[in-house]
Amino acid sequence: MATHLQGPSTPERHYLRRAMNASRNAQSATVVALPEVDYGTLNNRRAIAYARELLSAAAEQVSSTCLVVDLTEVGFLGAEFVGVLAATAGRLRQRGRSLIVRLTPEC
């Protein structure tokens, strides 16, 4: 899954690059583990934009039956990020695939 992020190097870009490198294909699922970044505040719109790009690419390229988004390291996510997840689920559904979101018990 090769996705190239454009723009200056930022902490969010570094974290998301690590998430892409941590993505792994299992037999029936592709797992994308997003790092601990606040995906809910206005000053982190760049993190949301990069997550949107990453998940969009994953939704288009996934060959397994489902995409698992692991958010166990994420402490907070806002409505805009929930919209990113909904859009990803819609893209996957169009391809006959499904989305699974893994959260911590605190969410």
mmCIF file with all atom_site columns, C-alpha atoms in Angstrom:
data_model
loop_
_atom_site.group_PDB
_atom_site.id
_atom_site.type_symbol
_atom_site.label_atom_id
_atom_site.label_alt_id
_atom_site.label_comp_id
_atom_site.label_asym_id
_atom_site.label_entity_id
_atom_site.label_seq_id
_atom_site.pdbx_PDB_ins_code
_atom_site.Cartn_x
_atom_site.Cartn_y
_atom_site.Cartn_z
_atom_site.occupancy
_atom_site.B_iso_or_equiv
_atom_site.pdbx_formal_charge
_atom_site.auth_seq_id
_atom_site.auth_comp_id
_atom_site.auth_asym_id
_atom_site.auth_atom_id
_atom_site.pdbx_PDB_model_num
ATOM 1   C CA . MET A 1 1   ? 0.000   0.000   0.000  1.00 0.00 ? 1   MET A CA 1
ATOM 2   C CA . ALA A 1 2   ? 2.089   2.932   -1.227 1.00 0.00 ? 2   ALA A CA 1
ATOM 3   C CA . THR A 1 3   ? 0.687   6.349   -0.398 1.00 0.00 ? 3   THR A CA 1
ATOM 4   C CA . HIS A 1 4   ? 2.885   9.397   -0.741 1.00 0.00 ? 4   HIS A CA 1
ATOM 5   C CA . LEU A 1 5   ? 2.075   12.373  1.455  1.00 0.00 ? 5   LEU A CA 1
ATOM 6   C CA . GLN A 1 6   ? 2.964   15.757  0.040  1.00 0.00 ? 6   GLN A CA 1
ATOM 7   C CA . GLY A 1 7   ? 3.904   18.921  1.886  1.00 0.00 ? 7   GLY A CA 1
ATOM 8   C CA . PRO A 1 8   ? 6.315   19.878  4.628  1.00 0.00 ? 8   PRO A CA 1
ATOM 9   C CA . SER A 1 9   ? 7.386   17.406  7.259  1.00 0.00 ? 9   SER A CA 1
ATOM 10  C CA . THR A 1 10  ? 5.136   17.679  10.301 1.00 0.00 ? 10  THR A CA 1
ATOM 11  C CA . PRO A 1 11  ? 4.672   15.574  13.429 1.00 0.00 ? 11  PRO A CA 1
ATOM 12  C CA . GLU A 1 12  ? 1.310   14.458  12.048 1.00 0.00 ? 12  GLU A CA 1
ATOM 13  C CA . ARG A 1 13  ? 2.899   13.401  8.766  1.00 0.00 ? 13  ARG A CA 1
ATOM 14  C CA . HIS A 1 14  ? 5.571   11.471  10.650 1.00 0.00 ? 14  HIS A CA 1
ATOM 15  C CA . TYR A 1 15  ? 2.948   9.686   12.749 1.00 0.00 ? 15  TYR A CA 1
ATOM 16  C CA . LEU A 1 16  ? 0.832   8.848   9.735  1.00 0.00 ? 16  LEU A CA 1
ATOM 17  C CA . ARG A 1 17  ? 3.858   7.590   7.812  1.00 0.00 ? 17  ARG A CA 1
ATOM 18  C CA . ARG A 1 18  ? 4.527   5.305   10.787 1.00 0.00 ? 18  ARG A CA 1
ATOM 19  C CA . ALA A 1 19  ? 0.889   4.218   10.641 1.00 0.00 ? 19  ALA A CA 1
ATOM 20  C CA . MET A 1 20  ? 1.225   3.403   6.950  1.00 0.00 ? 20  MET A CA 1
ATOM 21  C CA . ASN A 1 21  ? 4.364   1.404   7.645  1.00 0.00 ? 21  ASN A CA 1
ATOM 22  C CA . ALA A 1 22  ? 2.543   -0.404  10.450 1.00 0.00 ? 22  ALA A CA 1
ATOM 23  C CA . SER A 1 23  ? -0.326  -1.258  8.113  1.00 0.00 ? 23  SER A CA 1
ATOM 24  C CA . ARG A 1 24  ? -0.304  -4.910  7.356  1.00 0.00 ? 24  ARG A CA 1
ATOM 25  C CA . ASN A 1 25  ? -2.331  -7.239  5.221  1.00 0.00 ? 25  ASN A CA 1
ATOM 26  C CA . ALA A 1 26  ? -3.803  -10.271 6.930  1.00 0.00 ? 26  ALA A CA 1
ATOM 27  C CA . GLN A 1 27  ? -5.590  -12.989 5.027  1.00 0.00 ? 27  GLN A CA 1
ATOM 28  C CA . SER A 1 28  ? -9.024  -11.392 5.312  1.00 0.00 ? 28  SER A CA 1
ATOM 29  C CA . ALA A 1 29  ? -8.335  -7.952  6.794  1.00 0.00 ? 29  ALA A CA 1
ATOM 30  C CA . THR A 1 30  ? -6.071  -4.984  6.274  1.00 0.00 ? 30  THR A CA 1
ATOM 31  C CA . VAL A 1 31  ? -5.169  -3.231  9.530  1.00 0.00 ? 31  VAL A CA 1
ATOM 32  C CA . VAL A 1 32  ? -4.255  0.453   9.704  1.00 0.00 ? 32  VAL A CA 1
ATOM 33  C CA . ALA A 1 33  ? -3.138  1.528   13.180 1.00 0.00 ? 33  ALA A CA 1
ATOM 34  C CA . LEU A 1 34  ? -3.395  5.278   13.657 1.00 0.00 ? 34  LEU A CA 1
ATOM 35  C CA . PRO A 1 35  ? -0.985  6.775   16.198 1.00 0.00 ? 35  PRO A CA 1
ATOM 36  C CA . GLU A 1 36  ? -1.757  8.856   19.251 1.00 0.00 ? 36  GLU A CA 1
ATOM 37  C CA . VAL A 1 37  ? -2.765  12.182  17.759 1.00 0.00 ? 37  VAL A CA 1
ATOM 38  C CA . ASP A 1 38  ? -5.719  14.390  18.731 1.00 0.00 ? 38  ASP A CA 1
ATOM 39  C CA . TYR A 1 39  ? -8.097  14.056  15.764 1.00 0.00 ? 39  TYR A CA 1
ATOM 40  C CA . GLY A 1 40  ? -10.696 16.436  17.137 1.00 0.00 ? 40  GLY A CA 1
ATOM 41  C CA . THR A 1 41  ? -9.398  19.968  17.498 1.00 0.00 ? 41  THR A CA 1
ATOM 42  C CA . LEU A 1 42  ? -9.276  22.670  14.860 1.00 0.00 ? 42  LEU A CA 1
ATOM 43  C CA . ASN A 1 43  ? -5.518  23.117  15.232 1.00 0.00 ? 43  ASN A CA 1
ATOM 44  C CA . ASN A 1 44  ? -5.028  19.496  14.178 1.00 0.00 ? 44  ASN A CA 1
ATOM 45  C CA . ARG A 1 45  ? -6.809  19.727  10.836 1.00 0.00 ? 45  ARG A CA 1
ATOM 46  C CA . ARG A 1 46  ? -3.592  18.643  9.139  1.00 0.00 ? 46  ARG A CA 1
ATOM 47  C CA . ALA A 1 47  ? -3.679  15.343  11.056 1.00 0.00 ? 47  ALA A CA 1
ATOM 48  C CA . ILE A 1 48  ? -7.284  14.831  9.962  1.00 0.00 ? 48  ILE A CA 1
ATOM 49  C CA . ALA A 1 49  ? -6.394  15.665  6.341  1.00 0.00 ? 49  ALA A CA 1
ATOM 50  C CA . TYR A 1 50  ? -3.525  13.165  6.331  1.00 0.00 ? 50  TYR A CA 1
ATOM 51  C CA . ALA A 1 51  ? -5.705  10.504  7.985  1.00 0.00 ? 51  ALA A CA 1
ATOM 52  C CA . ARG A 1 52  ? -8.355  11.181  5.313  1.00 0.00 ? 52  ARG A CA 1
ATOM 53  C CA . GLU A 1 53  ? -5.748  10.693  2.566  1.00 0.00 ? 53  GLU A CA 1
ATOM 54  C CA . LEU A 1 54  ? -4.371  7.537   4.190  1.00 0.00 ? 54  LEU A CA 1
ATOM 55  C CA . LEU A 1 55  ? -7.782  5.923   4.729  1.00 0.00 ? 55  LEU A CA 1
ATOM 56  C CA . SER A 1 56  ? -9.006  6.943   1.282  1.00 0.00 ? 56  SER A CA 1
ATOM 57  C CA . ALA A 1 57  ? -5.988  5.285   -0.324 1.00 0.00 ? 57  ALA A CA 1
ATOM 58  C CA . ALA A 1 58  ? -6.425  2.219   1.865  1.00 0.00 ? 58  ALA A CA 1
ATOM 59  C CA . ALA A 1 59  ? -10.115 1.973   0.910  1.00 0.00 ? 59  ALA A CA 1
ATOM 60  C CA . GLU A 1 60  ? -9.232  2.103   -2.789 1.00 0.00 ? 60  GLU A CA 1
ATOM 61  C CA . GLN A 1 61  ? -6.337  -0.347  -2.616 1.00 0.00 ? 61  GLN A CA 1
ATOM 62  C CA . VAL A 1 62  ? -7.508  -2.903  -0.056 1.00 0.00 ? 62  VAL A CA 1
ATOM 63  C CA . SER A 1 63  ? -7.856  -6.384  -1.500 1.00 0.00 ? 63  SER A CA 1
ATOM 64  C CA . SER A 1 64  ? -9.003  -8.069  1.706  1.00 0.00 ? 64  SER A CA 1
ATOM 65  C CA . THR A 1 65  ? -12.635 -8.322  2.784  1.00 0.00 ? 65  THR A CA 1
ATOM 66  C CA . CYS A 1 66  ? -12.391 -5.593  5.405  1.00 0.00 ? 66  CYS A CA 1
ATOM 67  C CA . LEU A 1 67  ? -10.325 -2.656  6.548  1.00 0.00 ? 67  LEU A CA 1
ATOM 68  C CA . VAL A 1 68  ? -9.653  -2.443  10.289 1.00 0.00 ? 68  VAL A CA 1
ATOM 69  C CA . VAL A 1 69  ? -8.844  1.028   11.625 1.00 0.00 ? 69  VAL A CA 1
ATOM 70  C CA . ASP A 1 70  ? -7.111  0.591   14.969 1.00 0.00 ? 70  ASP A CA 1
ATOM 71  C CA . LEU A 1 71  ? -7.711  3.677   17.116 1.00 0.00 ? 71  LEU A CA 1
ATOM 72  C CA . THR A 1 72  ? -6.565  2.186   20.420 1.00 0.00 ? 72  THR A CA 1
ATOM 73  C CA . GLU A 1 73  ? -3.762  4.772   20.683 1.00 0.00 ? 73  GLU A CA 1
ATOM 74  C CA . VAL A 1 74  ? -6.063  7.709   19.858 1.00 0.00 ? 74  VAL A CA 1
ATOM 75  C CA . GLY A 1 75  ? -7.282  9.581   22.926 1.00 0.00 ? 75  GLY A CA 1
ATOM 76  C CA . PHE A 1 76  ? -9.804  11.902  21.291 1.00 0.00 ? 76  PHE A CA 1
ATOM 77  C CA . LEU A 1 77  ? -11.577 12.160  17.967 1.00 0.00 ? 77  LEU A CA 1
ATOM 78  C CA . GLY A 1 78  ? -14.108 14.715  16.848 1.00 0.00 ? 78  GLY A CA 1
ATOM 79  C CA . ALA A 1 79  ? -17.033 14.903  14.475 1.00 0.00 ? 79  ALA A CA 1
ATOM 80  C CA . GLU A 1 80  ? -14.875 15.724  11.443 1.00 0.00 ? 80  GLU A CA 1
ATOM 81  C CA . PHE A 1 81  ? -12.851 12.558  11.959 1.00 0.00 ? 81  PHE A CA 1
ATOM 82  C CA . VAL A 1 82  ? -16.038 10.523  12.402 1.00 0.00 ? 82  VAL A CA 1
ATOM 83  C CA . GLY A 1 83  ? -17.016 11.902  8.975  1.00 0.00 ? 83  GLY A CA 1
ATOM 84  C CA . VAL A 1 84  ? -13.708 10.596  7.573  1.00 0.00 ? 84  VAL A CA 1
ATOM 85  C CA . LEU A 1 85  ? -14.539 7.153   8.941  1.00 0.00 ? 85  LEU A CA 1
ATOM 86  C CA . ALA A 1 86  ? -18.071 7.322   7.457  1.00 0.00 ? 86  ALA A CA 1
ATOM 87  C CA . ALA A 1 87  ? -16.696 8.314   4.029  1.00 0.00 ? 87  ALA A CA 1
ATOM 88  C CA . THR A 1 88  ? -14.176 5.466   4.204  1.00 0.00 ? 88  THR A CA 1
ATOM 89  C CA . ALA A 1 89  ? -16.957 3.019   5.088  1.00 0.00 ? 89  ALA A CA 1
ATOM 90  C CA . GLY A 1 90  ? -18.968 4.255   2.091  1.00 0.00 ? 90  GLY A CA 1
ATOM 91  C CA . ARG A 1 91  ? -16.045 3.758   -0.314 1.00 0.00 ? 91  ARG A CA 1
ATOM 92  C CA . LEU A 1 92  ? -15.475 0.266   1.039  1.00 0.00 ? 92  LEU A CA 1
ATOM 93  C CA . ARG A 1 93  ? -19.173 -0.621  0.827  1.00 0.00 ? 93  ARG A CA 1
ATOM 94  C CA . GLN A 1 94  ? -19.179 0.370   -2.877 1.00 0.00 ? 94  GLN A CA 1
ATOM 95  C CA . ARG A 1 95  ? -16.415 -2.205  -3.385 1.00 0.00 ? 95  ARG A CA 1
ATOM 96  C CA . GLY A 1 96  ? -18.184 -4.937  -1.407 1.00 0.00 ? 96  GLY A CA 1
ATOM 97  C CA . ARG A 1 97  ? -15.857 -4.506  1.563  1.00 0.00 ? 97  ARG A CA 1
ATOM 98  C CA . SER A 1 98  ? -16.460 -3.459  5.168  1.00 0.00 ? 98  SER A CA 1
ATOM 99  C CA . LEU A 1 99  ? -14.905 -1.202  7.815  1.00 0.00 ? 99  LEU A CA 1
ATOM 100 C CA . ILE A 1 100 ? -14.156 -2.220  11.388 1.00 0.00 ? 100 ILE A CA 1
ATOM 101 C CA . VAL A 1 101 ? -13.118 0.427   13.903 1.00 0.00 ? 101 VAL A CA 1
ATOM 102 C CA . ARG A 1 102 ? -11.199 -0.758  16.936 1.00 0.00 ? 102 ARG A CA 1
ATOM 103 C CA . LEU A 1 103 ? -11.470 1.560   19.949 1.00 0.00 ? 103 LEU A CA 1
ATOM 104 C CA . THR A 1 104 ? -10.311 1.500   23.543 1.00 0.00 ? 104 THR A CA 1
ATOM 105 C CA . PRO A 1 105 ? -12.850 0.691   26.260 1.00 0.00 ? 105 PRO A CA 1
ATOM 106 C CA . GLU A 1 106 ? -12.656 4.348   27.405 1.00 0.00 ? 106 GLU A CA 1
ATOM 107 C CA . CYS A 1 107 ? -14.224 5.630   24.179 1.00 0.00 ? 107 CYS A CA 1
#
